[in-house]
DNA sequence: AAATCTACTTACTTATCAGTAAGTAAGCAA
DNA sequence: TTGCTTACTTACTGATAAGTAAGTAGATTT
């Protein structure tokens, strides 16, 4: 029942999405949580472990959310999807993909793999979302892309 | 005269756009250019100075380019604009805005100011580009945004 | 010819980073 | 009650970061 572990994941995700992977350190986590640096290393031995765990949790959350929407019409599902990004954007956050991919070349291997996986999962869902809707012409593929743009621009 | 200065700017821009501001150091510049660390500090006393100079040069280049396009029709101007981003994207590069804005909160003040300025200049030009075209309905405002998306996604 | 400027160099400082080794208090399990 | 696990702690290491002080060879100016 480590409440600290999830608190580290929470803070870590916030830091990545507001500052970027290379612009935060374990100190930025241990300070606010009032624990020592090594305690963060206890839960996540390396920074890459932490980064990968954050992506994992994000993917799991995405899976749960979309599963809970499964009985809604495709258009509504898509609206809910974009709503999430718009809402976090208003907080000054950027999605994980938007925060991490610009520095792709500098990411540790395991994180690259997880990120790629997450990208595929989202794209698959988005594709399925479009295919399912009978009104396939109503929302073109331009819109999700446009949505993602706003997360960075 | 100082060919090194512009070589530093070239390499610095490449590093920012492929790795991000926080994922490169003066060592990554001095090494390939076969000069010492302090030589980079000679030209750009702080990393923020280097970053700001890179944004400055980018803005100047944008101004020169768009000026050289001024006699083309709006649609062609817009095509040339997107072409630049698509071409660099194929090299694995990201535009300066796309590379820097995710870590906005962590950027030194002077760089934030320059970046904001660059964003405004590009948006102004884009707006002018749209207004000038008689076929204002042909390309909506969705497309430039979509273009930017590809730079990150 | 002397002084100054440009474009560096060597050698250093200070700070911060990720990561590790070793120890410990509290809880549970046999 | 002994031993094992969990969730930390203190105290450190080695690497790398940005930045600086002082010196210098070569070109330019006076």
Coordinates of C-alpha atoms (C1' of nucleotides) in Angstrom, one line a residue:
Chain A
X1 CA 0.0 0.0 0.0
X2 CA 2.6 2.4 -1.1
X3 CA 0.8 5.7 -1.4
X4 CA 4.2 7.2 -2.1
X5 CA 4.7 5.2 -5.3
X6 CA 1.7 6.6 -7.0
X7 CA 2.4 10.1 -5.6
X8 CA 5.8 9.8 -7.4
X9 CA 4.1 8.8 -10.6
X10 CA 1.7 11.7 -10.3
X11 CA 4.4 14.3 -9.7
X12 CA 6.6 12.7 -12.3
X13 CA 3.9 12.9 -14.9
X14 CA 3.1 16.5 -14.1
X15 CA 6.8 17.4 -14.4
X16 CA 7.3 15.6 -17.7
X17 CA 4.2 17.2 -19.1
X18 CA 4.9 20.7 -17.9
X19 CA 8.7 20.8 -18.1
X20 CA 9.9 17.9 -20.2
X21 CA 11.9 14.7 -19.4
X22 CA 15.3 16.4 -19.2
X23 CA 14.2 19.4 -17.3
X24 CA 13.3 17.7 -14.0
X25 CA 15.3 15.7 -11.5
X26 CA 14.6 13.3 -8.6
X27 CA 15.2 16.3 -6.4
X28 CA 12.1 17.9 -7.9
X29 CA 10.1 14.9 -6.8
X30 CA 11.7 14.2 -3.4
X31 CA 11.4 17.8 -2.3
X32 CA 7.6 18.3 -2.6
X33 CA 6.9 14.8 -1.4
X34 CA 9.1 15.4 1.6
X35 CA 11.1 12.2 1.1
X36 CA 14.8 11.6 0.3
X37 CA 16.3 11.3 -3.1
X38 CA 17.1 7.6 -2.5
X39 CA 13.5 6.9 -1.7
X40 CA 12.6 7.7 -5.3
X41 CA 15.3 5.4 -6.4
X42 CA 13.9 2.7 -4.2
X43 CA 10.6 2.8 -6.2
X44 CA 12.2 3.5 -9.6
X45 CA 15.9 2.5 -9.7
X46 CA 16.6 4.7 -12.7
X47 CA 15.0 7.7 -14.2
X48 CA 14.2 5.6 -17.3
X49 CA 12.2 3.2 -15.1
X50 CA 10.2 6.1 -13.8
X51 CA 9.6 7.5 -17.3
X52 CA 8.6 4.0 -18.6
X53 CA 6.2 3.5 -15.6
X54 CA 4.6 6.8 -16.3
X55 CA 4.0 5.9 -19.9
X56 CA 2.6 2.5 -18.8
X57 CA 0.2 4.0 -16.4
X58 CA -0.9 6.5 -19.0
X59 CA -1.6 3.7 -21.5
X60 CA -3.5 1.7 -18.9
X61 CA -5.6 4.8 -18.1
X62 CA -6.3 5.3 -21.7
X63 CA -7.4 1.7 -22.1
X64 CA -9.8 2.0 -19.1
X65 CA -11.3 5.2 -20.3
X66 CA -11.9 4.1 -23.8
X67 CA -13.3 0.9 -22.5
X68 CA -15.8 2.8 -20.4
X69 CA -16.9 4.7 -23.4
X70 CA -17.4 1.6 -25.5
X71 CA -21.2 1.9 -25.6
X72 CA -21.3 5.5 -26.7
X73 CA -21.6 6.5 -30.4
X74 CA -18.4 7.0 -32.2
X75 CA -18.9 10.8 -32.5
X76 CA -19.4 11.1 -28.7
X77 CA -16.3 8.9 -28.0
X78 CA -14.2 11.2 -30.2
X79 CA -15.6 14.3 -28.5
X80 CA -14.7 12.8 -25.1
X81 CA -11.2 12.0 -26.3
X82 CA -10.5 15.5 -27.5
X83 CA -12.1 16.9 -24.4
X84 CA -9.4 15.3 -22.3
X85 CA -6.6 17.0 -24.2
X86 CA -8.3 20.3 -24.3
X87 CA -8.9 20.2 -20.5
X88 CA -5.3 19.4 -19.7
X89 CA -4.1 21.9 -22.2
X90 CA -6.0 24.6 -20.3
X91 CA -4.0 23.6 -17.2
X92 CA -0.8 24.3 -19.2
X93 CA -0.2 20.6 -19.7
X94 CA 0.9 18.9 -22.8
X95 CA 0.1 15.2 -23.6
X96 CA 2.9 12.7 -22.9
X97 CA 3.5 12.2 -26.6
X98 CA 3.8 15.9 -27.2
X99 CA 6.1 16.4 -24.2
X100 CA 8.4 13.4 -25.0
X101 CA 8.6 13.1 -28.7
X102 CA 10.5 16.3 -29.5
X103 CA 13.5 14.9 -27.6
X104 CA 12.9 11.4 -28.9
X105 CA 16.6 10.8 -29.8
X106 CA 17.7 11.5 -26.2
X107 CA 15.2 9.1 -24.5
X108 CA 16.4 5.8 -23.0
X109 CA 15.6 2.8 -25.2
X110 CA 12.8 1.4 -22.9
X111 CA 11.0 4.7 -23.0
X112 CA 11.2 4.9 -26.7
X113 CA 9.6 1.4 -27.0
X114 CA 6.8 2.3 -24.6
X115 CA 6.1 5.6 -26.3
X116 CA 6.0 3.9 -29.7
X117 CA 3.5 1.4 -28.3
X118 CA 1.4 4.1 -26.8
X119 CA 1.3 6.0 -30.1
X120 CA 0.1 2.9 -31.9
X121 CA -2.6 2.2 -29.4
X122 CA -4.0 5.7 -29.6
X123 CA -3.8 5.6 -33.4
X124 CA -5.5 2.2 -33.5
X125 CA -8.3 3.4 -31.2
X126 CA -8.7 6.6 -33.3
X127 CA -8.9 4.6 -36.5
X128 CA -11.4 2.2 -35.0
X129 CA -13.4 5.2 -33.8
X130 CA -13.6 6.6 -37.3
X131 CA -14.4 3.3 -38.9
X132 CA -17.2 2.6 -36.4
X133 CA -19.0 5.8 -37.0
X134 CA -21.5 5.4 -39.9
X135 CA -21.0 9.1 -40.5
X136 CA -17.4 8.4 -41.5
X137 CA -17.4 11.6 -43.5
X138 CA -18.5 13.8 -40.7
X139 CA -15.2 13.9 -38.9
X140 CA -12.2 13.5 -41.2
X141 CA -8.8 12.4 -40.0
X142 CA -7.7 16.0 -40.0
X143 CA -9.3 16.7 -36.7
X144 CA -7.4 14.5 -34.3
X145 CA -4.2 15.7 -35.8
X146 CA -5.3 19.3 -35.4
X147 CA -6.2 18.5 -31.8
X148 CA -2.7 17.3 -31.1
X149 CA -1.3 20.4 -32.7
X150 CA -2.9 22.6 -30.1
X151 CA -1.2 20.6 -27.4
X152 CA 2.1 22.0 -28.5
X153 CA 1.4 25.2 -30.3
Chain B
X1 CA 35.7 36.7 -39.8
X2 CA 34.2 34.4 -37.3
X3 CA 33.0 31.4 -39.2
X4 CA 32.9 29.6 -35.9
X5 CA 30.1 31.8 -34.6
X6 CA 27.7 30.8 -37.3
X7 CA 28.9 27.2 -37.0
X8 CA 28.0 27.3 -33.4
X9 CA 24.5 28.6 -34.2
X10 CA 24.1 25.9 -36.9
X11 CA 25.0 23.1 -34.6
X12 CA 23.0 24.6 -31.7
X13 CA 19.9 24.9 -33.8
X14 CA 20.3 21.3 -34.9
X15 CA 20.7 20.1 -31.4
X16 CA 17.7 22.0 -30.1
X17 CA 15.5 20.8 -32.9
X18 CA 16.6 17.2 -32.7
X19 CA 17.2 16.8 -28.9
X20 CA 15.7 19.7 -27.2
X21 CA 17.1 22.6 -25.2
X22 CA 17.8 20.7 -22.0
X23 CA 19.3 17.7 -23.7
X24 CA 22.4 19.3 -25.2
X25 CA 25.4 20.9 -23.6
X26 CA 28.3 23.2 -24.7
X27 CA 30.3 20.0 -24.9
X28 CA 28.1 18.7 -27.7
X29 CA 29.0 21.8 -29.6
X30 CA 32.7 22.2 -28.8
X31 CA 33.5 18.6 -29.5
X32 CA 32.3 18.4 -33.2
X33 CA 33.6 21.9 -33.9
X34 CA 37.0 21.0 -32.4
X35 CA 37.2 24.0 -30.2
X36 CA 37.2 24.3 -26.4
X37 CA 34.2 24.7 -24.2
X38 CA 35.2 28.2 -23.2
X39 CA 35.3 29.2 -26.9
X40 CA 31.6 28.7 -27.1
X41 CA 31.2 30.8 -24.0
X42 CA 33.3 33.5 -25.7
X43 CA 30.7 33.8 -28.4
X44 CA 27.6 33.1 -26.3
X45 CA 28.4 33.8 -22.6
X46 CA 25.4 31.8 -21.3
X47 CA 23.3 29.0 -22.8
X48 CA 20.4 31.4 -22.7
X49 CA 22.3 33.8 -25.0
X50 CA 22.9 31.0 -27.4
X51 CA 19.3 29.9 -27.4
X52 CA 18.0 33.5 -27.9
X53 CA 20.5 34.0 -30.7
X54 CA 19.2 30.9 -32.4
X55 CA 15.6 32.1 -32.2
X56 CA 16.7 35.5 -33.5
X57 CA 18.4 34.0 -36.5
X58 CA 15.4 31.8 -37.2
X59 CA 13.1 34.8 -37.1
X60 CA 15.4 36.8 -39.5
X61 CA 15.5 33.8 -41.9
X62 CA 11.7 33.6 -41.8
X63 CA 11.4 37.3 -42.6
X64 CA 13.8 37.0 -45.5
X65 CA 12.1 34.0 -46.9
X66 CA 8.6 35.3 -46.7
X67 CA 9.8 38.6 -48.2
X68 CA 11.3 36.8 -51.1
X69 CA 7.9 35.1 -51.7
X70 CA 6.0 38.4 -51.6
X71 CA 5.2 38.4 -55.3
X72 CA 3.8 34.9 -55.4
X73 CA 0.0 34.2 -55.0
X74 CA -1.1 33.5 -51.4
X75 CA -1.8 29.8 -52.1
X76 CA 1.7 29.3 -53.4
X77 CA 3.2 31.2 -50.4
X78 CA 1.4 28.9 -48.1
X79 CA 2.5 25.8 -50.0
X80 CA 6.1 27.0 -49.7
X81 CA 5.7 27.6 -46.0
X82 CA 4.4 24.1 -45.3
X83 CA 7.0 22.7 -47.6
X84 CA 9.8 23.9 -45.3
X85 CA 8.4 22.2 -42.3
X86 CA 7.7 19.0 -44.2
X87 CA 11.2 18.9 -45.6
X88 CA 12.9 19.4 -42.2
X89 CA 10.5 17.0 -40.6
X90 CA 11.8 14.3 -43.0
X91 CA 15.2 14.9 -41.7
X92 CA 13.9 14.1 -38.2
X93 CA 13.8 17.8 -37.2
X94 CA 11.1 19.6 -35.4
X95 CA 10.5 23.4 -35.8
X96 CA 12.0 25.6 -33.0
X97 CA 8.5 26.3 -31.6
X98 CA 7.7 22.6 -31.5
X99 CA 11.0 21.8 -29.8
X100 CA 11.0 24.6 -27.3
X101 CA 7.4 25.1 -26.2
X102 CA 6.8 21.9 -24.4
X103 CA 9.4 22.9 -21.8
X104 CA 8.3 26.5 -21.9
X105 CA 8.2 26.8 -18.1
X106 CA 11.9 25.9 -17.8
X107 CA 13.2 28.3 -20.4
X108 CA 15.2 31.3 -19.4
X109 CA 13.2 34.6 -19.5
X110 CA 14.9 36.1 -22.6
X111 CA 14.2 32.9 -24.6
X112 CA 10.5 33.0 -23.6
X113 CA 10.2 36.5 -24.8
X114 CA 11.9 35.8 -28.2
X115 CA 9.8 32.7 -28.7
X116 CA 6.6 34.5 -28.0
X117 CA 7.7 37.1 -30.5
X118 CA 8.4 34.5 -33.1
X119 CA 5.1 32.9 -32.6
X120 CA 3.3 36.2 -33.1
X121 CA 5.3 36.9 -36.3
X122 CA 4.5 33.6 -37.8
X123 CA 0.9 33.8 -36.9
X124 CA 0.7 37.3 -38.3
X125 CA 2.2 36.2 -41.6
X126 CA -0.1 33.2 -41.7
X127 CA -3.1 35.4 -41.1
X128 CA -2.0 37.8 -43.8
X129 CA -1.5 34.9 -46.1
X130 CA -5.0 33.8 -45.6
X131 CA -6.5 37.3 -45.9
X132 CA -4.6 38.0 -49.1
X133 CA -5.9 35.0 -50.9
X134 CA -9.1 35.6 -52.7
X135 CA -9.9 32.0 -52.2
X136 CA -10.2 32.5 -48.5
X137 CA -12.4 29.4 -48.3
X138 CA -10.0 27.1 -50.1
X139 CA -7.6 26.7 -47.2
X140 CA -9.2 27.0 -43.8
X141 CA -7.2 27.8 -40.7
X142 CA -7.2 24.1 -39.9
X143 CA -4.5 23.3 -42.2
X144 CA -1.5 25.2 -40.8
X145 CA -2.4 23.8 -37.4
X146 CA -2.5 20.4 -38.8
X147 CA 0.8 21.0 -40.4
X148 CA 2.3 21.9 -37.0
X149 CA 0.9 18.7 -35.6
X150 CA 3.0 16.6 -37.9
X151 CA 6.1 18.2 -36.6
X152 CA 5.6 16.7 -33.2
X153 CA 3.4 13.7 -33.8
Chain C
dA1 C1' 56.9 50.1 -33.1
dA2 C1' 53.5 50.1 -29.6
dA3 C1' 49.0 49.4 -28.1
dT4 C1' 44.7 47.2 -28.8
dC5 C1' 41.4 43.9 -30.4
dT6 C1' 39.8 39.2 -31.8
dA7 C1' 39.3 34.6 -31.1
dC8 C1' 40.5 31.7 -28.9
dT9 C1' 43.2 28.3 -24.9
dT10 C1' 44.2 26.1 -20.3
dA11 C1' 42.8 25.4 -16.0
dC12 C1' 39.7 26.0 -12.7
dT13 C1' 35.2 26.5 -9.6
dT14 C1' 30.7 25.4 -8.1
dA15 C1' 26.5 23.1 -8.6
dT16 C1' 23.8 19.5 -9.7
dC17 C1' 22.9 15.2 -11.6
dA18 C1' 21.9 10.0 -11.5
dG19 C1' 22.9 6.4 -8.9
dT20 C1' 24.7 3.3 -4.9
dA21 C1' 26.1 1.2 -0.4
dA22 C1' 24.8 0.4 4.0
dG23 C1' 21.9 1.0 7.7
dT24 C1' 17.2 1.0 10.1
dA25 C1' 12.4 1.2 12.0
dA26 C1' 8.0 -1.0 11.6
dG27 C1' 5.2 -4.8 10.3
dC28 C1' 4.2 -9.6 9.3
dA29 C1' 5.1 -14.6 9.2
dA30 C1' 6.9 -19.1 11.0
Chain D
dT1 C1' 11.3 -14.6 19.1
dT2 C1' 13.6 -15.0 15.1
dG3 C1' 13.9 -13.9 10.5
dC4 C1' 12.3 -11.7 6.3
dT5 C1' 10.2 -7.9 3.8
dT6 C1' 8.8 -3.1 3.0
dA7 C1' 9.8 1.5 2.8
dC8 C1' 12.5 4.2 3.7
dT9 C1' 17.1 7.0 5.6
dT10 C1' 22.1 8.9 5.8
dA11 C1' 26.0 9.5 3.4
dC12 C1' 28.4 9.0 -0.2
dT13 C1' 30.6 8.6 -5.5
dG14 C1' 31.6 9.8 -10.1
dA15 C1' 30.1 12.3 -14.0
dT16 C1' 28.8 16.2 -16.1
dA17 C1' 26.8 20.7 -16.2
dA18 C1' 27.3 25.9 -16.8
dG19 C1' 30.3 29.4 -16.1
dT20 C1' 34.8 32.1 -15.1
dA21 C1' 39.7 33.9 -14.6
dA22 C1' 43.7 34.6 -16.7
dG23 C1' 46.7 34.0 -20.4
dT24 C1' 48.1 34.2 -25.6
dA25 C1' 49.0 34.1 -30.8
dG26 C1' 47.9 36.7 -34.6
dA27 C1' 45.8 40.4 -37.0
dT28 C1' 44.5 45.4 -37.0
dT29 C1' 44.8 50.1 -35.6
dT30 C1' 47.4 54.2 -34.2

